[in-house]
Structures are given as C-alpha cells and as structure tokens.
DNA sequence: CCTCAAATCGGATTTGTTCTGATTTAATCC
DNA sequence: GGATTAAATCAGAACAAATCCGATTTGAGG
C-alpha cells in the first residue's frame, strides 16, 4: 500500500487529514518492518516533538481497523506495519524477532482450512514464520 | 500430554514437586481450551485459596519453557493449554476467540517454509485459525 | 532430623495501553 | 474569509498484565 492510498482511505471514511497522521503512515511506509508504538513515537518526534502517546495509539488502532496497518504481537507488545495485502495476493510473512524486518512468503495454507470442524465459525487466521534476519545474526556474533 | 508425563518432565529437570504445580497442570489438563493466568488463578483458589500471582506466572513460564504448556496470545493477554504435540504429530489448532476452546487441525503448512528466503534463519512458526465455537455462537444469539 | 536451595508469599513496581476532561484544529457553511 | 462544530490532540491519570523484590516456607537429600 502507498501513502496516498492510505490517506484516501482515511478521507473516504470521513476522517480528517492531519499532518501527524500522514507522518505516522509515512514512517510505517518507509520500512518493510514491524514497528512498535514506541518506535513510531521515537521517529515522529523529529517532526512533532510533543506528540502524546494517546494520539499515536488512537491513530494506530484507527489504521488497523481500516486495514491500513497490519498488527502482530512480539515480546508482549503490539507491532505494526503498513498493510501489503492490497498490493496483490493474500500472503504471509517471515518476521525477524530481533528487529521486526519482514519478507513475504508466497501463498497461504488456507487449504488446511477445509479441515476445520463444522462446529467452528471461522473468523480469521494467522500464519507467521519467525526467525533472525541476516543483519541480526551478524550482530549477535 | 498427561499429567503424569508433565510431572515427570519437571522431575527430570530437577524441579521440586509441589501440590500447587500438580494442581495447575491438572487444571490445564481438564479442558481442551486456552486459559489465561487469571483463569488458572480462579480455579486453583478452591484448593489453594491464598496462592499469589507470582507463583502462577512463574510456574506457567517454567511449564512453557519445558514444553508442558503451549502459549498463545488473545485479547492482549497470554493464554495457555497443555501441550498436545507429544500425543502424535506436530499440528495446529482452531481456537475459539470467545472461550479459548480448541480443536486440532491435521498437518502443518511447513511446506511453505521451503520458500523462506536464505537471509532468514528460521526459529519457529505459528499457524492458528480463529473462530467462534458452536456454544459461543449460540450464546451471542 | 538438618540443611539448603528452591518455591512461595505479599506487595510494590514496571510496562504497554486506554481513559478522561480540557483545548486545539480541520472541514463546512454562511 | 470568518463563524461553527465535530473530530483530533494533549497531558496526565488510570488500568491491567506481568515482573520484581526481600522475607518466609517447604521439599528433597544427606
């Protein structure tokens, strides 16, 4: 997803444009990596030194609800990255547990889903591969 | 996994036997369901009314490290269930997001893993299907 | 039994996140 | 363009899950 698309989605849903929102999206768009709320805070401080965490958290959850950001959970805290599903097919990621960097995996093991017992109404699924990326392996040596 | 197996694992690793540990394992063994630390606390209060969180949390993480319990995260809190991988093949679950109830899925989409880029050293993976179980669907109607 | 490390207690503390009420600001309408 | 208004932001309090701490108890081995 591109920054402009994300801003359009916000507009289409009647949300106001603010420089802070755009900057948050830009920060997420800048890296193929999951960022924590704290990471985003840190980066946004350059442009908006007095941004409160409330704003960051509230905007993040708006973005997640609108499908602008994807969420996962690492080390007991929420991590976020710009959604990329709209770029093409539904797919999943390998995630570096050290730095959050991601890489796409082709396809989705949805075929298994046909084996889900009838007494469950499926609402979603998560498939994530965890690992250590080249850079982080190097660092720990 | 059976309660006796779990206790044996503890013994083999030089951990002491305590009634509280056994009871925690029994509680988890009693249901094919993910329980939160709070759930476990509640249930154990019948036998041990004055158990402290610390004990529950510390024991839970010991159990997870030893592979006695499996961990996941729902609604921003850790949930746990007795590991069942040792019962047979490596597999995954459908999880009811309302009550934590689980049902097994056959196989694992590890075949996709061959597509993981070389610059990632894989350490683990998670595949979970989420849904609402029959009972919980009925409840919300 | 005695000893000692491990386990537990109880409460304080930390950390990530959400809430609240007051203030500011972007979009709309005259 | 200026007034209006609902949304966005702020600052800090409040919250909940989880961890840490020093003091006390307890299981296992000698």
mmCIF file of C-alpha atoms (C1' of nucleotides) in Angstrom:
data_model
loop_
_atom_site.group_PDB
_atom_site.id
_atom_site.type_symbol
_atom_site.label_atom_id
_atom_site.label_comp_id
_atom_site.label_asym_id
_atom_site.label_seq_id
_atom_site.Cartn_x
_atom_site.Cartn_y
_atom_site.Cartn_z
ATOM 1 C CA UNK A 1 0.000 0.000 0.000
ATOM 2 C CA UNK A 2 1.166 3.516 -0.735
ATOM 3 C CA UNK A 3 0.917 6.552 1.496
ATOM 4 C CA UNK A 4 -1.559 8.209 -0.861
ATOM 5 C CA UNK A 5 -3.830 5.187 -0.850
ATOM 6 C CA UNK A 6 -3.849 5.175 2.921
ATOM 7 C CA UNK A 7 -4.723 8.861 3.075
ATOM 8 C CA UNK A 8 -7.512 8.276 0.580
ATOM 9 C CA UNK A 9 -8.946 5.503 2.721
ATOM 10 C CA UNK A 10 -8.996 7.857 5.685
ATOM 11 C CA UNK A 11 -10.748 10.534 3.641
ATOM 12 C CA UNK A 12 -13.268 8.062 2.248
ATOM 13 C CA UNK A 13 -14.227 7.104 5.772
ATOM 14 C CA UNK A 14 -14.729 10.685 6.853
ATOM 15 C CA UNK A 15 -11.592 11.044 8.930
ATOM 16 C CA UNK A 16 -9.840 14.377 8.978
ATOM 17 C CA UNK A 17 -6.487 14.980 7.404
ATOM 18 C CA UNK A 18 -3.721 15.821 9.853
ATOM 19 C CA UNK A 19 -0.019 16.110 9.310
ATOM 20 C CA UNK A 20 0.524 13.783 12.236
ATOM 21 C CA UNK A 21 -1.494 11.031 10.629
ATOM 22 C CA UNK A 22 0.311 11.409 7.354
ATOM 23 C CA UNK A 23 3.657 11.325 9.088
ATOM 24 C CA UNK A 24 2.743 8.193 11.005
ATOM 25 C CA UNK A 25 1.817 6.480 7.775
ATOM 26 C CA UNK A 26 4.997 7.685 6.090
ATOM 27 C CA UNK A 27 7.067 6.287 8.925
ATOM 28 C CA UNK A 28 5.423 2.895 8.535
ATOM 29 C CA UNK A 29 5.741 3.021 4.770
ATOM 30 C CA UNK A 30 9.451 3.707 4.992
ATOM 31 C CA UNK A 31 10.392 0.223 6.182
ATOM 32 C CA UNK A 32 9.347 -3.354 5.496
ATOM 33 C CA UNK A 33 9.388 -3.932 9.205
ATOM 34 C CA UNK A 34 7.047 -4.232 12.161
ATOM 35 C CA UNK A 35 7.327 -1.201 14.435
ATOM 36 C CA UNK A 36 6.110 -0.822 17.999
ATOM 37 C CA UNK A 37 4.100 2.184 19.129
ATOM 38 C CA UNK A 38 7.254 3.331 20.878
ATOM 39 C CA UNK A 39 9.280 3.058 17.657
ATOM 40 C CA UNK A 40 6.739 5.218 15.870
ATOM 41 C CA UNK A 41 6.751 7.722 18.719
ATOM 42 C CA UNK A 42 10.506 7.998 18.547
ATOM 43 C CA UNK A 43 10.556 8.611 14.814
ATOM 44 C CA UNK A 44 7.701 11.070 14.786
ATOM 45 C CA UNK A 45 9.332 13.170 17.500
ATOM 46 C CA UNK A 46 11.579 14.706 14.865
ATOM 47 C CA UNK A 47 8.674 16.438 13.184
ATOM 48 C CA UNK A 48 6.260 16.624 16.095
ATOM 49 C CA UNK A 49 8.306 16.689 19.281
ATOM 50 C CA UNK A 50 5.327 16.972 21.606
ATOM 51 C CA UNK A 51 3.050 14.278 20.247
ATOM 52 C CA UNK A 52 1.276 12.391 23.006
ATOM 53 C CA UNK A 53 1.153 8.610 23.097
ATOM 54 C CA UNK A 54 -2.580 8.740 23.170
ATOM 55 C CA UNK A 55 -2.572 10.165 19.664
ATOM 56 C CA UNK A 56 -0.190 7.525 18.422
ATOM 57 C CA UNK A 57 -2.150 4.666 19.957
ATOM 58 C CA UNK A 58 -5.523 6.003 18.868
ATOM 59 C CA UNK A 59 -4.390 6.569 15.325
ATOM 60 C CA UNK A 60 -2.752 3.175 15.166
ATOM 61 C CA UNK A 61 -5.982 1.459 16.097
ATOM 62 C CA UNK A 62 -7.917 3.524 13.587
ATOM 63 C CA UNK A 63 -5.414 2.486 10.920
ATOM 64 C CA UNK A 64 -5.663 -1.153 11.906
ATOM 65 C CA UNK A 65 -9.464 -1.030 11.756
ATOM 66 C CA UNK A 66 -9.333 0.495 8.291
ATOM 67 C CA UNK A 67 -6.855 -2.096 7.109
ATOM 68 C CA UNK A 68 -4.094 0.449 6.598
ATOM 69 C CA UNK A 69 -1.831 -1.225 9.131
ATOM 70 C CA UNK A 70 -1.320 -4.900 9.917
ATOM 71 C CA UNK A 71 -0.825 -5.861 13.514
ATOM 72 C CA UNK A 72 1.045 -8.612 15.274
ATOM 73 C CA UNK A 73 2.420 -9.175 18.719
ATOM 74 C CA UNK A 74 6.069 -9.701 19.598
ATOM 75 C CA UNK A 75 7.645 -9.709 23.053
ATOM 76 C CA UNK A 76 4.340 -8.855 24.657
ATOM 77 C CA UNK A 77 3.775 -5.669 22.734
ATOM 78 C CA UNK A 78 1.835 -4.725 19.617
ATOM 79 C CA UNK A 79 3.811 -4.244 16.419
ATOM 80 C CA UNK A 80 2.593 -2.665 13.227
ATOM 81 C CA UNK A 81 3.462 -2.386 9.559
ATOM 82 C CA UNK A 82 1.829 -0.946 6.500
ATOM 83 C CA UNK A 83 -0.605 -3.471 5.061
ATOM 84 C CA UNK A 84 0.619 -5.025 1.876
ATOM 85 C CA UNK A 85 -2.257 -7.373 1.082
ATOM 86 C CA UNK A 86 -3.698 -4.898 -1.392
ATOM 87 C CA UNK A 87 -0.500 -4.952 -3.407
ATOM 88 C CA UNK A 88 -1.562 -8.282 -4.818
ATOM 89 C CA UNK A 89 -2.440 -11.621 -3.329
ATOM 90 C CA UNK A 90 -3.213 -12.524 0.205
ATOM 91 C CA UNK A 91 0.025 -13.787 1.697
ATOM 92 C CA UNK A 92 2.061 -14.094 4.884
ATOM 93 C CA UNK A 93 5.454 -13.128 6.282
ATOM 94 C CA UNK A 94 8.676 -14.261 7.781
ATOM 95 C CA UNK A 95 9.383 -11.919 10.688
ATOM 96 C CA UNK A 96 12.717 -11.225 12.333
ATOM 97 C CA UNK A 97 12.089 -11.450 16.062
ATOM 98 C CA UNK A 98 15.038 -9.144 16.725
ATOM 99 C CA UNK A 99 14.288 -6.164 14.532
ATOM 100 C CA UNK A 100 10.840 -6.807 13.084
ATOM 101 C CA UNK A 101 12.040 -6.947 9.495
ATOM 102 C CA UNK A 102 9.739 -8.923 7.229
ATOM 103 C CA UNK A 103 9.873 -10.812 3.993
ATOM 104 C CA UNK A 104 6.895 -12.165 2.087
ATOM 105 C CA UNK A 105 6.006 -15.815 1.706
ATOM 106 C CA UNK A 106 4.090 -16.877 -1.367
ATOM 107 C CA UNK A 107 0.597 -18.226 -0.869
ATOM 108 C CA UNK A 108 -1.341 -19.137 2.228
ATOM 109 C CA UNK A 109 -2.035 -22.519 3.816
ATOM 110 C CA UNK A 110 -5.764 -21.933 3.580
ATOM 111 C CA UNK A 111 -6.194 -25.389 2.075
ATOM 112 C CA UNK A 112 -5.913 -26.782 5.577
ATOM 113 C CA UNK A 113 -8.864 -24.649 6.491
ATOM 114 C CA UNK A 114 -11.176 -27.052 4.732
ATOM 115 C CA UNK A 115 -10.405 -29.429 7.579
ATOM 116 C CA UNK A 116 -11.858 -27.076 10.193
ATOM 117 C CA UNK A 117 -14.649 -28.831 12.124
ATOM 118 C CA UNK A 118 -18.179 -27.608 11.333
ATOM 119 C CA UNK A 119 -18.804 -26.534 14.883
ATOM 120 C CA UNK A 120 -16.412 -23.623 14.440
ATOM 121 C CA UNK A 121 -17.359 -20.500 12.535
ATOM 122 C CA UNK A 122 -14.042 -19.295 11.147
ATOM 123 C CA UNK A 123 -13.336 -15.588 11.527
ATOM 124 C CA UNK A 124 -9.655 -15.336 10.729
ATOM 125 C CA UNK A 125 -6.279 -16.944 10.771
ATOM 126 C CA UNK A 126 -2.645 -16.171 11.368
ATOM 127 C CA UNK A 127 0.364 -17.747 9.767
ATOM 128 C CA UNK A 128 3.735 -16.344 10.688
ATOM 129 C CA UNK A 129 7.230 -17.733 10.396
ATOM 130 C CA UNK A 130 9.722 -16.389 12.918
ATOM 131 C CA UNK A 131 13.441 -16.155 12.547
ATOM 132 C CA UNK A 132 16.527 -14.000 12.717
ATOM 133 C CA UNK A 133 17.471 -11.937 9.704
ATOM 134 C CA UNK A 134 20.984 -11.853 8.279
ATOM 135 C CA UNK A 135 21.791 -8.474 9.827
ATOM 136 C CA UNK A 136 20.668 -9.528 13.287
ATOM 137 C CA UNK A 137 22.515 -12.841 13.110
ATOM 138 C CA UNK A 138 25.664 -10.878 12.293
ATOM 139 C CA UNK A 139 25.072 -8.501 15.193
ATOM 140 C CA UNK A 140 24.842 -11.238 17.804
ATOM 141 C CA UNK A 141 28.180 -12.757 16.739
ATOM 142 C CA UNK B 1 0.184 -34.920 27.267
ATOM 143 C CA UNK B 2 -0.894 -36.475 30.539
ATOM 144 C CA UNK B 3 -0.492 -35.027 33.999
ATOM 145 C CA UNK B 4 1.964 -37.774 34.966
ATOM 146 C CA UNK B 5 4.145 -37.067 31.947
ATOM 147 C CA UNK B 6 4.269 -33.411 32.844
ATOM 148 C CA UNK B 7 5.255 -34.156 36.435
ATOM 149 C CA UNK B 8 7.955 -36.498 35.176
ATOM 150 C CA UNK B 9 9.362 -33.778 32.942
ATOM 151 C CA UNK B 10 9.558 -31.461 35.950
ATOM 152 C CA UNK B 11 11.332 -34.118 37.986
ATOM 153 C CA UNK B 12 13.753 -34.929 35.173
ATOM 154 C CA UNK B 13 14.773 -31.291 35.047
ATOM 155 C CA UNK B 14 15.385 -31.127 38.786
ATOM 156 C CA UNK B 15 12.316 -29.121 39.714
ATOM 157 C CA UNK B 16 10.659 -29.859 43.012
ATOM 158 C CA UNK B 17 7.298 -31.461 43.345
ATOM 159 C CA UNK B 18 4.622 -29.229 44.849
ATOM 160 C CA UNK B 19 0.910 -29.746 45.111
ATOM 161 C CA UNK B 20 0.382 -26.340 43.560
ATOM 162 C CA UNK B 21 2.287 -27.286 40.451
ATOM 163 C CA UNK B 22 0.416 -30.512 40.095
ATOM 164 C CA UNK B 23 -2.894 -28.751 40.550
ATOM 165 C CA UNK B 24 -2.001 -26.140 37.923
ATOM 166 C CA UNK B 25 -1.214 -28.912 35.467
ATOM 167 C CA UNK B 26 -4.412 -30.757 36.350
ATOM 168 C CA UNK B 27 -6.437 -27.633 35.741
ATOM 169 C CA UNK B 28 -4.904 -27.239 32.295
ATOM 170 C CA UNK B 29 -5.321 -30.920 31.531
ATOM 171 C CA UNK B 30 -9.007 -30.790 32.371
ATOM 172 C CA UNK B 31 -10.000 -28.787 29.298
ATOM 173 C CA UNK B 32 -9.084 -28.598 25.637
ATOM 174 C CA UNK B 33 -9.032 -24.874 25.973
ATOM 175 C CA UNK B 34 -6.638 -21.968 26.325
ATOM 176 C CA UNK B 35 -6.745 -20.477 29.812
ATOM 177 C CA UNK B 36 -5.425 -17.135 30.998
ATOM 178 C CA UNK B 37 -3.286 -16.811 34.120
ATOM 179 C CA UNK B 38 -6.348 -15.326 35.757
ATOM 180 C CA UNK B 39 -8.481 -18.336 34.796
ATOM 181 C CA UNK B 40 -5.936 -20.641 36.358
ATOM 182 C CA UNK B 41 -5.797 -18.481 39.477
ATOM 183 C CA UNK B 42 -9.545 -18.636 39.832
ATOM 184 C CA UNK B 43 -9.687 -22.393 39.544
ATOM 185 C CA UNK B 44 -6.773 -23.071 41.812
ATOM 186 C CA UNK B 45 -8.247 -20.914 44.557
ATOM 187 C CA UNK B 46 -10.528 -23.789 45.504
ATOM 188 C CA UNK B 47 -7.607 -25.878 46.678
ATOM 189 C CA UNK B 48 -5.133 -23.148 47.443
ATOM 190 C CA UNK B 49 -7.081 -20.005 48.348
ATOM 191 C CA UNK B 50 -4.027 -17.875 49.034
ATOM 192 C CA UNK B 51 -1.859 -18.561 46.029
ATOM 193 C CA UNK B 52 -0.023 -15.489 44.787
ATOM 194 C CA UNK B 53 0.131 -14.334 41.118
ATOM 195 C CA UNK B 54 3.809 -14.568 41.202
ATOM 196 C CA UNK B 55 3.657 -18.313 41.756
ATOM 197 C CA UNK B 56 1.155 -18.832 38.979
ATOM 198 C CA UNK B 57 3.055 -16.697 36.490
ATOM 199 C CA UNK B 58 6.433 -18.145 37.378
ATOM 200 C CA UNK B 59 5.210 -21.702 37.169
ATOM 201 C CA UNK B 60 3.449 -21.018 33.896
ATOM 202 C CA UNK B 61 6.638 -19.769 32.325
ATOM 203 C CA UNK B 62 8.575 -22.737 33.673
ATOM 204 C CA UNK B 63 5.982 -25.037 32.125
ATOM 205 C CA UNK B 64 6.145 -23.223 28.807
ATOM 206 C CA UNK B 65 9.936 -23.459 28.755
ATOM 207 C CA UNK B 66 9.762 -27.189 29.418
ATOM 208 C CA UNK B 67 7.169 -27.663 26.692
ATOM 209 C CA UNK B 68 4.477 -28.717 29.150
ATOM 210 C CA UNK B 69 2.248 -25.814 28.207
ATOM 211 C CA UNK B 70 1.639 -24.154 24.844
ATOM 212 C CA UNK B 71 1.237 -20.418 24.778
ATOM 213 C CA UNK B 72 -0.667 -18.019 22.608
ATOM 214 C CA UNK B 73 -1.960 -14.508 22.945
ATOM 215 C CA UNK B 74 -5.595 -13.438 22.782
ATOM 216 C CA UNK B 75 -7.078 -10.052 23.682
ATOM 217 C CA UNK B 76 -3.704 -8.784 24.778
ATOM 218 C CA UNK B 77 -3.110 -11.440 27.395
ATOM 219 C CA UNK B 78 -1.237 -14.720 27.434
ATOM 220 C CA UNK B 79 -3.292 -17.900 27.238
ATOM 221 C CA UNK B 80 -2.103 -21.407 27.924
ATOM 222 C CA UNK B 81 -3.067 -25.011 27.343
ATOM 223 C CA UNK B 82 -1.478 -28.362 27.971
ATOM 224 C CA UNK B 83 0.840 -29.216 25.087
ATOM 225 C CA UNK B 84 -0.502 -31.903 22.858
ATOM 226 C CA UNK B 85 2.274 -32.137 20.276
ATOM 227 C CA UNK B 86 3.730 -35.169 22.017
ATOM 228 C CA UNK B 87 0.470 -37.060 21.592
ATOM 229 C CA UNK B 88 1.367 -37.642 17.983
ATOM 230 C CA UNK B 89 2.241 -35.425 15.087
ATOM 231 C CA UNK B 90 3.086 -31.786 15.049
ATOM 232 C CA UNK B 91 -0.139 -29.961 14.295
ATOM 233 C CA UNK B 92 -2.090 -26.755 14.838
ATOM 234 C CA UNK B 93 -5.425 -25.552 16.216
ATOM 235 C CA UNK B 94 -8.633 -23.747 15.577
ATOM 236 C CA UNK B 95 -9.203 -21.506 18.572
ATOM 237 C CA UNK B 96 -12.464 -20.005 19.742
ATOM 238 C CA UNK B 97 -11.755 -16.340 20.405
ATOM 239 C CA UNK B 98 -14.634 -16.207 22.902
ATOM 240 C CA UNK B 99 -13.862 -19.078 25.243
ATOM 241 C CA UNK B 100 -10.468 -20.392 24.160
ATOM 242 C CA UNK B 101 -11.756 -23.816 23.193
ATOM 243 C CA UNK B 102 -9.567 -25.580 20.644
ATOM 244 C CA UNK B 103 -9.834 -28.262 18.033
ATOM 245 C CA UNK B 104 -6.943 -29.830 16.165
ATOM 246 C CA UNK B 105 -6.147 -29.333 12.507
ATOM 247 C CA UNK B 106 -4.319 -32.082 10.689
ATOM 248 C CA UNK B 107 -0.861 -31.329 9.375
ATOM 249 C CA UNK B 108 1.126 -28.155 9.182
ATOM 250 C CA UNK B 109 1.814 -25.782 6.299
ATOM 251 C CA UNK B 110 5.525 -26.193 6.750
ATOM 252 C CA UNK B 111 5.880 -26.911 3.058
ATOM 253 C CA UNK B 112 5.662 -23.171 2.507
ATOM 254 C CA UNK B 113 8.721 -22.846 4.664
ATOM 255 C CA UNK B 114 10.904 -24.032 1.832
ATOM 256 C CA UNK B 115 10.127 -20.657 0.296
ATOM 257 C CA UNK B 116 11.699 -18.751 3.174
ATOM 258 C CA UNK B 117 14.499 -16.516 1.880
ATOM 259 C CA UNK B 118 18.050 -17.652 2.762
ATOM 260 C CA UNK B 119 18.795 -14.489 4.671
ATOM 261 C CA UNK B 120 16.437 -15.584 7.453
ATOM 262 C CA UNK B 121 17.393 -18.218 9.983
ATOM 263 C CA UNK B 122 14.059 -19.777 10.912
ATOM 264 C CA UNK B 123 13.439 -20.290 14.628
ATOM 265 C CA UNK B 124 9.732 -21.040 14.764
ATOM 266 C CA UNK B 125 6.329 -20.535 13.299
ATOM 267 C CA UNK B 126 2.721 -20.058 14.261
ATOM 268 C CA UNK B 127 -0.365 -21.155 12.424
ATOM 269 C CA UNK B 128 -3.660 -20.532 14.123
ATOM 270 C CA UNK B 129 -7.202 -20.409 12.804
ATOM 271 C CA UNK B 130 -9.596 -18.240 14.785
ATOM 272 C CA UNK B 131 -13.318 -18.598 15.030
ATOM 273 C CA UNK B 132 -16.338 -18.905 17.261
ATOM 274 C CA UNK B 133 -17.307 -22.299 18.556
ATOM 275 C CA UNK B 134 -20.853 -23.650 18.398
ATOM 276 C CA UNK B 135 -21.537 -22.938 22.051
ATOM 277 C CA UNK B 136 -20.331 -19.346 21.841
ATOM 278 C CA UNK B 137 -22.271 -18.684 18.636
ATOM 279 C CA UNK B 138 -25.402 -19.872 20.441
ATOM 280 C CA UNK B 139 -24.646 -17.630 23.413
ATOM 281 C CA UNK B 140 -24.405 -14.455 21.402
ATOM 282 C CA UNK B 141 -27.772 -15.059 19.754
ATOM 283 C "C1'" DC C 1 16.128 -34.591 61.810
ATOM 284 C "C1'" DC C 2 19.168 -30.826 59.464
ATOM 285 C "C1'" DT C 3 20.440 -28.291 55.869
ATOM 286 C "C1'" DC C 4 19.924 -25.648 51.838
ATOM 287 C "C1'" DA C 5 18.411 -24.428 47.603
ATOM 288 C "C1'" DA C 6 14.107 -23.939 45.511
ATOM 289 C "C1'" DA C 7 9.397 -22.395 45.924
ATOM 290 C "C1'" DT C 8 6.081 -19.305 47.695
ATOM 291 C "C1'" DC C 9 4.218 -15.055 49.629
ATOM 292 C "C1'" DG C 10 2.576 -10.386 49.534
ATOM 293 C "C1'" DG C 11 3.070 -6.328 47.917
ATOM 294 C "C1'" DA C 12 5.433 -2.901 45.287
ATOM 295 C "C1'" DT C 13 6.870 -1.868 40.564
ATOM 296 C "C1'" DT C 14 7.143 -1.785 35.741
ATOM 297 C "C1'" DT C 15 5.292 -1.612 31.178
ATOM 298 C "C1'" DG C 16 2.078 -1.293 27.497
ATOM 299 C "C1'" DT C 17 -2.216 0.616 26.723
ATOM 300 C "C1'" DT C 18 -6.631 3.095 27.483
ATOM 301 C "C1'" DC C 19 -9.439 6.667 29.517
ATOM 302 C "C1'" DT C 20 -10.859 11.490 30.793
ATOM 303 C "C1'" DG C 21 -11.721 16.282 30.504
ATOM 304 C "C1'" DA C 22 -9.907 20.411 28.630
ATOM 305 C "C1'" DT C 23 -8.069 22.547 24.476
ATOM 306 C "C1'" DT C 24 -6.995 22.954 19.609
ATOM 307 C "C1'" DT C 25 -7.834 22.344 14.796
ATOM 308 C "C1'" DA C 26 -9.646 20.783 10.116
ATOM 309 C "C1'" DA C 27 -13.581 20.914 7.372
ATOM 310 C "C1'" DT C 28 -18.173 23.021 6.414
ATOM 311 C "C1'" DC C 29 -21.433 26.543 5.769
ATOM 312 C "C1'" DC C 30 -22.903 31.223 5.542
ATOM 313 C "C1'" DG D 1 -12.785 34.977 4.701
ATOM 314 C "C1'" DG D 2 -14.905 34.335 9.425
ATOM 315 C "C1'" DA D 3 -18.021 31.664 12.482
ATOM 316 C "C1'" DT D 4 -19.391 26.922 13.727
ATOM 317 C "C1'" DT D 5 -18.773 22.274 15.061
ATOM 318 C "C1'" DA D 6 -17.351 17.797 15.488
ATOM 319 C "C1'" DA D 7 -13.098 15.476 15.349
ATOM 320 C "C1'" DA D 8 -8.309 15.352 16.839
ATOM 321 C "C1'" DT D 9 -4.925 16.246 20.167
ATOM 322 C "C1'" DC D 10 -2.910 16.989 24.703
ATOM 323 C "C1'" DA D 11 -1.341 15.920 29.411
ATOM 324 C "C1'" DG D 12 -1.655 13.209 32.768
ATOM 325 C "C1'" DA D 13 -4.392 9.921 35.478
ATOM 326 C "C1'" DA D 14 -5.894 5.260 35.475
ATOM 327 C "C1'" DC D 15 -5.694 0.441 34.252
ATOM 328 C "C1'" DA D 16 -4.321 -4.321 33.641
ATOM 329 C "C1'" DA D 17 -0.950 -7.821 32.736
ATOM 330 C "C1'" DA D 18 3.195 -9.269 34.099
ATOM 331 C "C1'" DT D 19 7.571 -8.983 36.720
ATOM 332 C "C1'" DC D 20 10.495 -7.984 40.551
ATOM 333 C "C1'" DC D 21 11.793 -7.895 45.493
ATOM 334 C "C1'" DG D 22 13.064 -9.250 50.207
ATOM 335 C "C1'" DA D 23 11.316 -12.193 53.643
ATOM 336 C "C1'" DT D 24 9.487 -16.710 54.745
ATOM 337 C "C1'" DT D 25 8.311 -21.516 53.978
ATOM 338 C "C1'" DT D 26 8.971 -26.063 52.200
ATOM 339 C "C1'" DG D 27 10.616 -30.312 49.556
ATOM 340 C "C1'" DA D 28 14.465 -33.406 48.877
ATOM 341 C "C1'" DG D 29 18.867 -35.350 50.068
ATOM 342 C "C1'" DG D 30 22.330 -36.276 53.363
#
